[in-house]
Structures are given as C-alpha cells and as structure tokens.
Amino acid sequence: MIVTMINVLTAPIETMEYIVKDFNWKKSLFPIALLMCLAIISGIILSDQIADIQWDQMEKSISSNSNIPEEQKEELLSNQYDRIYSDSGSWAGIFTYISMAISWPLRIAFWALFAMITANLFLGGGGLYSQIFTITSFAYLPSVVEYIVKTPIQYISDNIMIYTGLGVLGIGQQGEFLNSFLNGIDLFALWRVFIMAIGISLFYKKTFKTSMTVMAGLWIFGLIFFAGIGAFFAV
C-alpha cells in the first residue's frame, strides 16, 4: 500500500487505473490515516506558532469589542494569554491537534460527496459514494508532500503563514473574500484536483479534459463559496 500511495504521486494515471479497476473502500483508510498522523505531528512541532496565531486572534477580538469595558479588557487578555500558552503543551493542546487530524476525513468525505453528485450530474453514470470516496482519499495524497515541505519551513522561519500559491501576493486583508480566494489557489490544491480528475476520467470513462473541467469547476465553486462565508463572518 505504501508503494501504491507513492505511485499515485509519481505515476498517477497508471496507479489510478489500478485503483479504479480493483475498488476496495478499505484501501482509502491508509491515505487518511497517514494524513491524520502527519496533522498531529505537524501540530505538535508547530505548537508555539499555533498558540501565537490563537493569541493574535483573541487579542484582536477582545481589543476591538466595544461591549467589553476597558477596565475588563486587560484582565481578560491576561487570562486568555495564560490559557492559550499553558494549553499549547497540555492535554487541551493535544485535543486541538487531534481535532486538526479529524478534519482530514471530514474534508475528504465532503469533497467525495460533492464530487460524486457533480460527476454523476455532468458526466453521467451512477458512481457509488464508496468508489468516489476511495478515489478522493488517494487524490489527497499531495497534502502529504505539503506537510513534509511546509512544516520544517514553518518551524525554522517561525511563521505558520507559508504560501505555495497566489496567497504569496498578499492581496487584501486576512479574512476578506479576495484574500481567502487567492489563498485557496495553491500548488498542492491544484495537484489534488489534477489527480482527482484522472481518477474521475478513468472511472466515468470520459476524457481527462472533460473530467478536469468538471472537477476544476467544482473546486473553484468551493473556493468562492467558502471565501464568501469566511468574509461574511469576518465582518
């Protein structure tokens, strides 16, 4: 299975063809387990950087809240500072890392669901969820490379905001629609969509161009939707 996961990255067409011909949803658990393990490891390594981001967000939230009396803000900030930095190495901090790990199967499950609906609608056929879920789990393997590349850089630079896409342009304020949208156009995200399109084209027996158009359309729609939601709640 390790060889298969490596081959998805190095020879995606041949490997996806093998996966599509011999579907077994249990195989999808291996990429997911690997991503969850890396999420925990990365979270532990970057615990200080994660705490810094949490503190910055909390400080901005409290300082800009006009409903909190000024005399209470300093006390609240002090309490939150102690809580955040004491939790970073405690069981509460570990729970945060576990929640980061759990986000992977959730992301894969939702992407598989919408990919199945979209592909069945625009490409025809009746792909089963377990089949599309298996394709999706392997299509997310570029995120393994992303962890391996980004985590050391984030740790050494003491900066968790490392971009590998249009987010490097720094356009707009964090939380704004355009900023969030550009941050989502990322090298590793494109790689995931590329492998997903290969799997979908083989499964639905459509051309790669057609499948890539459908999957890229779904991906762009998701970027617009979530960037819009993020901008709405950031107001």
Short mmCIF file of C-alpha atoms in Angstrom, two decimals:
data_model
loop_
_atom_site.label_atom_id
_atom_site.label_comp_id
_atom_site.label_asym_id
_atom_site.label_seq_id
_atom_site.Cartn_x
_atom_site.Cartn_y
_atom_site.Cartn_z
CA MET A 1 0.00 0.00 0.00
CA ILE A 2 2.93 2.33 0.67
CA VAL A 3 4.13 1.73 -2.89
CA THR A 4 0.64 2.47 -4.22
CA MET A 5 0.48 5.76 -2.34
CA ILE A 6 3.90 6.81 -3.65
CA ASN A 7 2.90 5.82 -7.18
CA VAL A 8 -0.22 7.97 -7.01
CA LEU A 9 2.14 10.94 -6.83
CA THR A 10 4.75 9.74 -9.31
CA ALA A 11 2.61 7.80 -11.81
CA PRO A 12 -1.00 8.91 -11.19
CA ILE A 13 -2.56 7.61 -14.41
CA GLU A 14 -1.32 4.03 -14.09
CA THR A 15 -1.95 3.91 -10.34
CA MET A 16 -5.43 5.39 -10.52
CA GLU A 17 -6.26 2.92 -13.26
CA TYR A 18 -5.27 0.10 -10.90
CA ILE A 19 -7.33 1.60 -8.05
CA VAL A 20 -10.41 2.08 -10.26
CA LYS A 21 -10.23 -1.49 -11.60
CA ASP A 22 -9.98 -3.01 -8.12
CA PHE A 23 -12.13 -0.86 -5.83
CA ASN A 24 -11.86 -1.57 -2.13
CA TRP A 25 -13.02 1.18 0.21
CA LYS A 26 -10.76 -0.16 2.97
CA LYS A 27 -7.76 0.98 0.92
CA SER A 28 -8.94 4.56 1.39
CA LEU A 29 -8.19 4.29 5.10
CA PHE A 30 -4.42 4.22 4.50
CA PRO A 31 -4.08 7.72 2.95
CA ILE A 32 -6.48 9.10 5.55
CA ALA A 33 -4.54 7.53 8.44
CA LEU A 34 -1.28 8.94 7.05
CA LEU A 35 -2.73 12.44 6.76
CA MET A 36 -4.14 12.30 10.29
CA CYS A 37 -0.79 11.20 11.72
CA LEU A 38 1.04 13.98 9.89
CA ALA A 39 -1.53 16.51 11.11
CA ILE A 40 -0.84 15.55 14.73
CA ILE A 41 2.93 15.52 14.25
CA SER A 42 2.86 18.88 12.48
CA GLY A 43 0.59 20.32 15.18
CA ILE A 44 2.96 19.24 17.95
CA ILE A 45 6.00 20.63 16.10
CA LEU A 46 4.25 23.94 15.43
CA SER A 47 2.53 24.21 18.81
CA ASP A 48 4.16 27.57 19.63
CA GLN A 49 3.29 29.04 16.24
CA ILE A 50 -0.32 27.84 16.55
CA ALA A 51 -0.53 29.39 20.01
CA ASP A 52 0.78 32.69 18.62
CA ILE A 53 -1.98 32.75 15.98
CA GLN A 54 -4.64 31.92 18.57
CA TRP A 55 -3.36 34.70 20.80
CA ASP A 56 -3.30 37.26 17.97
CA GLN A 57 -6.90 36.40 17.06
CA MET A 58 -8.02 36.55 20.68
CA GLU A 59 -6.22 39.84 21.31
CA LYS A 60 -7.81 41.48 18.26
CA SER A 61 -11.25 40.13 19.18
CA ILE A 62 -11.15 41.42 22.76
CA SER A 63 -9.45 44.74 21.98
CA SER A 64 -11.97 45.61 19.25
CA ASN A 65 -15.04 44.54 21.23
CA SER A 66 -16.83 47.73 22.26
CA ASN A 67 -19.17 45.79 24.56
CA ILE A 68 -16.34 44.95 26.96
CA PRO A 69 -15.43 47.75 29.40
CA GLU A 70 -11.84 48.94 29.03
CA GLU A 71 -11.03 48.06 32.64
CA GLN A 72 -12.00 44.43 32.00
CA LYS A 73 -10.09 44.02 28.74
CA GLU A 74 -6.66 43.90 30.38
CA GLU A 75 -7.80 41.22 32.83
CA LEU A 76 -9.44 39.19 30.04
CA LEU A 77 -6.34 39.45 27.87
CA SER A 78 -4.15 38.29 30.71
CA ASN A 79 -6.39 35.30 31.44
CA GLN A 80 -6.62 34.32 27.78
CA TYR A 81 -2.86 34.66 27.35
CA ASP A 82 -2.24 32.29 30.24
CA ARG A 83 -4.85 29.85 28.96
CA ILE A 84 -3.56 29.74 25.39
CA TYR A 85 0.11 29.36 26.18
CA SER A 86 -0.40 26.94 29.07
CA ASP A 87 -2.69 24.78 26.91
CA SER A 88 -0.24 24.52 23.99
CA GLY A 89 1.67 21.70 25.67
CA SER A 90 -1.17 20.23 27.75
CA TRP A 91 -3.93 17.71 27.10
CA ALA A 92 -6.12 20.57 25.90
CA GLY A 93 -3.45 21.39 23.33
CA ILE A 94 -3.24 17.76 22.25
CA PHE A 95 -7.01 17.76 21.76
CA THR A 96 -6.51 20.68 19.37
CA TYR A 97 -4.05 18.61 17.35
CA ILE A 98 -6.43 15.66 17.29
CA SER A 99 -9.20 17.91 16.02
CA MET A 100 -6.82 19.02 13.24
CA ALA A 101 -6.36 15.35 12.35
CA ILE A 102 -10.10 14.65 12.33
CA SER A 103 -10.58 17.48 9.85
CA TRP A 104 -8.97 15.34 7.13
CA PRO A 105 -11.55 12.53 6.93
CA LEU A 106 -14.27 15.18 7.14
CA ARG A 107 -12.79 17.19 4.26
CA ILE A 108 -12.35 14.07 2.16
CA ALA A 109 -15.88 12.86 2.95
CA PHE A 110 -17.49 16.15 1.93
CA TRP A 111 -15.37 16.56 -1.20
CA ALA A 112 -16.19 12.97 -2.23
CA LEU A 113 -19.90 13.64 -1.74
CA PHE A 114 -19.97 16.77 -3.89
CA ALA A 115 -17.61 15.21 -6.45
CA MET A 116 -19.97 12.24 -6.78
CA ILE A 117 -23.03 14.46 -7.19
CA THR A 118 -21.27 16.71 -9.70
CA ALA A 119 -19.73 13.88 -11.71
CA ASN A 120 -22.97 11.89 -11.84
CA LEU A 121 -24.80 15.01 -13.00
CA PHE A 122 -22.38 16.24 -15.65
CA LEU A 123 -20.57 13.07 -16.70
CA GLY A 124 -23.43 10.59 -16.48
CA GLY A 125 -23.37 7.22 -14.80
CA GLY A 126 -24.08 6.14 -11.27
CA GLY A 127 -20.88 6.28 -9.31
CA LEU A 128 -21.25 4.96 -5.78
CA TYR A 129 -20.10 7.05 -2.84
CA SER A 130 -17.66 4.38 -1.62
CA GLN A 131 -15.98 4.38 -5.04
CA ILE A 132 -15.66 8.15 -5.28
CA PHE A 133 -14.54 8.28 -1.63
CA THR A 134 -11.71 5.86 -2.45
CA ILE A 135 -10.60 7.96 -5.43
CA THR A 136 -10.78 11.12 -3.31
CA SER A 137 -8.71 9.72 -0.45
CA PHE A 138 -5.85 8.90 -2.81
CA ALA A 139 -6.26 12.22 -4.63
CA TYR A 140 -5.50 13.98 -1.33
CA LEU A 141 -2.01 12.43 -1.07
CA PRO A 142 -0.29 15.62 -2.35
CA SER A 143 -1.15 17.01 1.09
CA VAL A 144 1.39 14.54 2.50
CA VAL A 145 4.07 16.25 0.43
CA GLU A 146 2.68 19.60 1.57
CA TYR A 147 3.21 18.65 5.23
CA ILE A 148 6.73 17.40 4.52
CA VAL A 149 7.66 20.58 2.67
CA LYS A 150 5.86 23.22 4.72
CA THR A 151 6.26 22.05 8.33
CA PRO A 152 10.07 22.41 8.50
CA ILE A 153 9.89 25.82 6.78
CA GLN A 154 7.16 26.99 9.16
CA TYR A 155 9.17 25.84 12.17
CA ILE A 156 12.50 27.31 11.06
CA SER A 157 11.00 30.62 9.95
CA ASP A 158 8.70 30.75 13.00
CA ASN A 159 5.92 31.67 10.60
CA ILE A 160 2.94 29.41 10.02
CA MET A 161 1.61 31.53 7.14
CA ILE A 162 3.68 29.96 4.35
CA TYR A 163 2.03 30.17 0.92
CA THR A 164 2.60 27.95 -2.10
CA GLY A 165 0.15 29.68 -4.38
CA LEU A 166 -1.41 33.06 -5.10
CA GLY A 167 -1.62 33.79 -1.38
CA VAL A 168 2.01 34.90 -1.65
CA LEU A 169 0.78 38.04 -3.43
CA GLY A 170 -0.66 39.27 -0.12
CA ILE A 171 -3.64 40.94 -1.79
CA GLY A 172 -6.34 42.11 0.61
CA GLN A 173 -6.67 41.73 4.35
CA GLN A 174 -6.82 38.35 6.02
CA GLY A 175 -10.44 37.18 6.14
CA GLU A 176 -11.52 39.27 3.15
CA PHE A 177 -13.09 37.47 0.18
CA LEU A 178 -10.33 38.11 -2.36
CA ASN A 179 -7.57 37.24 0.10
CA SER A 180 -9.23 33.96 1.08
CA PHE A 181 -9.97 33.09 -2.55
CA LEU A 182 -6.38 33.67 -3.68
CA ASN A 183 -5.02 31.73 -0.70
CA GLY A 184 -7.06 28.76 -1.88
CA ILE A 185 -5.43 28.74 -5.34
CA ASP A 186 -2.48 26.69 -4.21
CA LEU A 187 0.03 24.39 -5.92
CA PHE A 188 -0.90 21.42 -3.75
CA ALA A 189 -4.63 22.06 -4.18
CA LEU A 190 -4.16 22.06 -7.95
CA TRP A 191 -2.22 18.82 -7.66
CA ARG A 192 -5.11 17.24 -5.71
CA VAL A 193 -7.64 18.37 -8.33
CA PHE A 194 -5.39 17.04 -11.11
CA ILE A 195 -5.18 13.55 -9.56
CA MET A 196 -8.90 13.62 -8.76
CA ALA A 197 -9.68 14.42 -12.40
CA ILE A 198 -7.54 11.48 -13.54
CA GLY A 199 -9.45 9.10 -11.27
CA ILE A 200 -12.81 10.50 -12.33
CA SER A 201 -11.94 10.29 -16.04
CA LEU A 202 -10.93 6.64 -15.69
CA PHE A 203 -13.96 5.75 -13.60
CA TYR A 204 -16.55 7.51 -15.77
CA LYS A 205 -14.67 6.67 -18.99
CA LYS A 206 -14.54 10.30 -20.08
CA THR A 207 -11.65 12.32 -21.46
CA PHE A 208 -9.27 13.89 -18.98
CA LYS A 209 -10.10 17.35 -20.35
CA THR A 210 -13.80 16.88 -19.63
CA SER A 211 -13.21 15.46 -16.17
CA MET A 212 -10.70 18.18 -15.32
CA THR A 213 -13.17 20.84 -16.37
CA VAL A 214 -15.87 19.39 -14.12
CA MET A 215 -13.57 18.89 -11.10
CA ALA A 216 -11.90 22.29 -11.54
CA GLY A 217 -15.33 23.89 -11.76
CA LEU A 218 -16.38 22.22 -8.51
CA TRP A 219 -13.12 23.29 -6.85
CA ILE A 220 -13.49 26.94 -7.96
CA PHE A 221 -17.12 26.95 -6.80
CA GLY A 222 -15.96 25.66 -3.40
CA LEU A 223 -13.30 28.37 -3.17
CA ILE A 224 -15.85 31.08 -3.95
CA PHE A 225 -18.40 29.65 -1.51
CA PHE A 226 -16.06 29.25 1.46
CA ALA A 227 -14.26 32.55 0.79
CA GLY A 228 -17.69 34.22 0.80
CA ILE A 229 -18.72 32.50 4.03
CA GLY A 230 -15.42 33.45 5.67
CA ALA A 231 -15.74 37.07 4.58
CA PHE A 232 -19.33 37.22 5.84
CA PHE A 233 -18.42 36.03 9.35
CA ALA A 234 -15.28 38.18 9.42
CA VAL A 235 -17.36 41.34 9.16
#
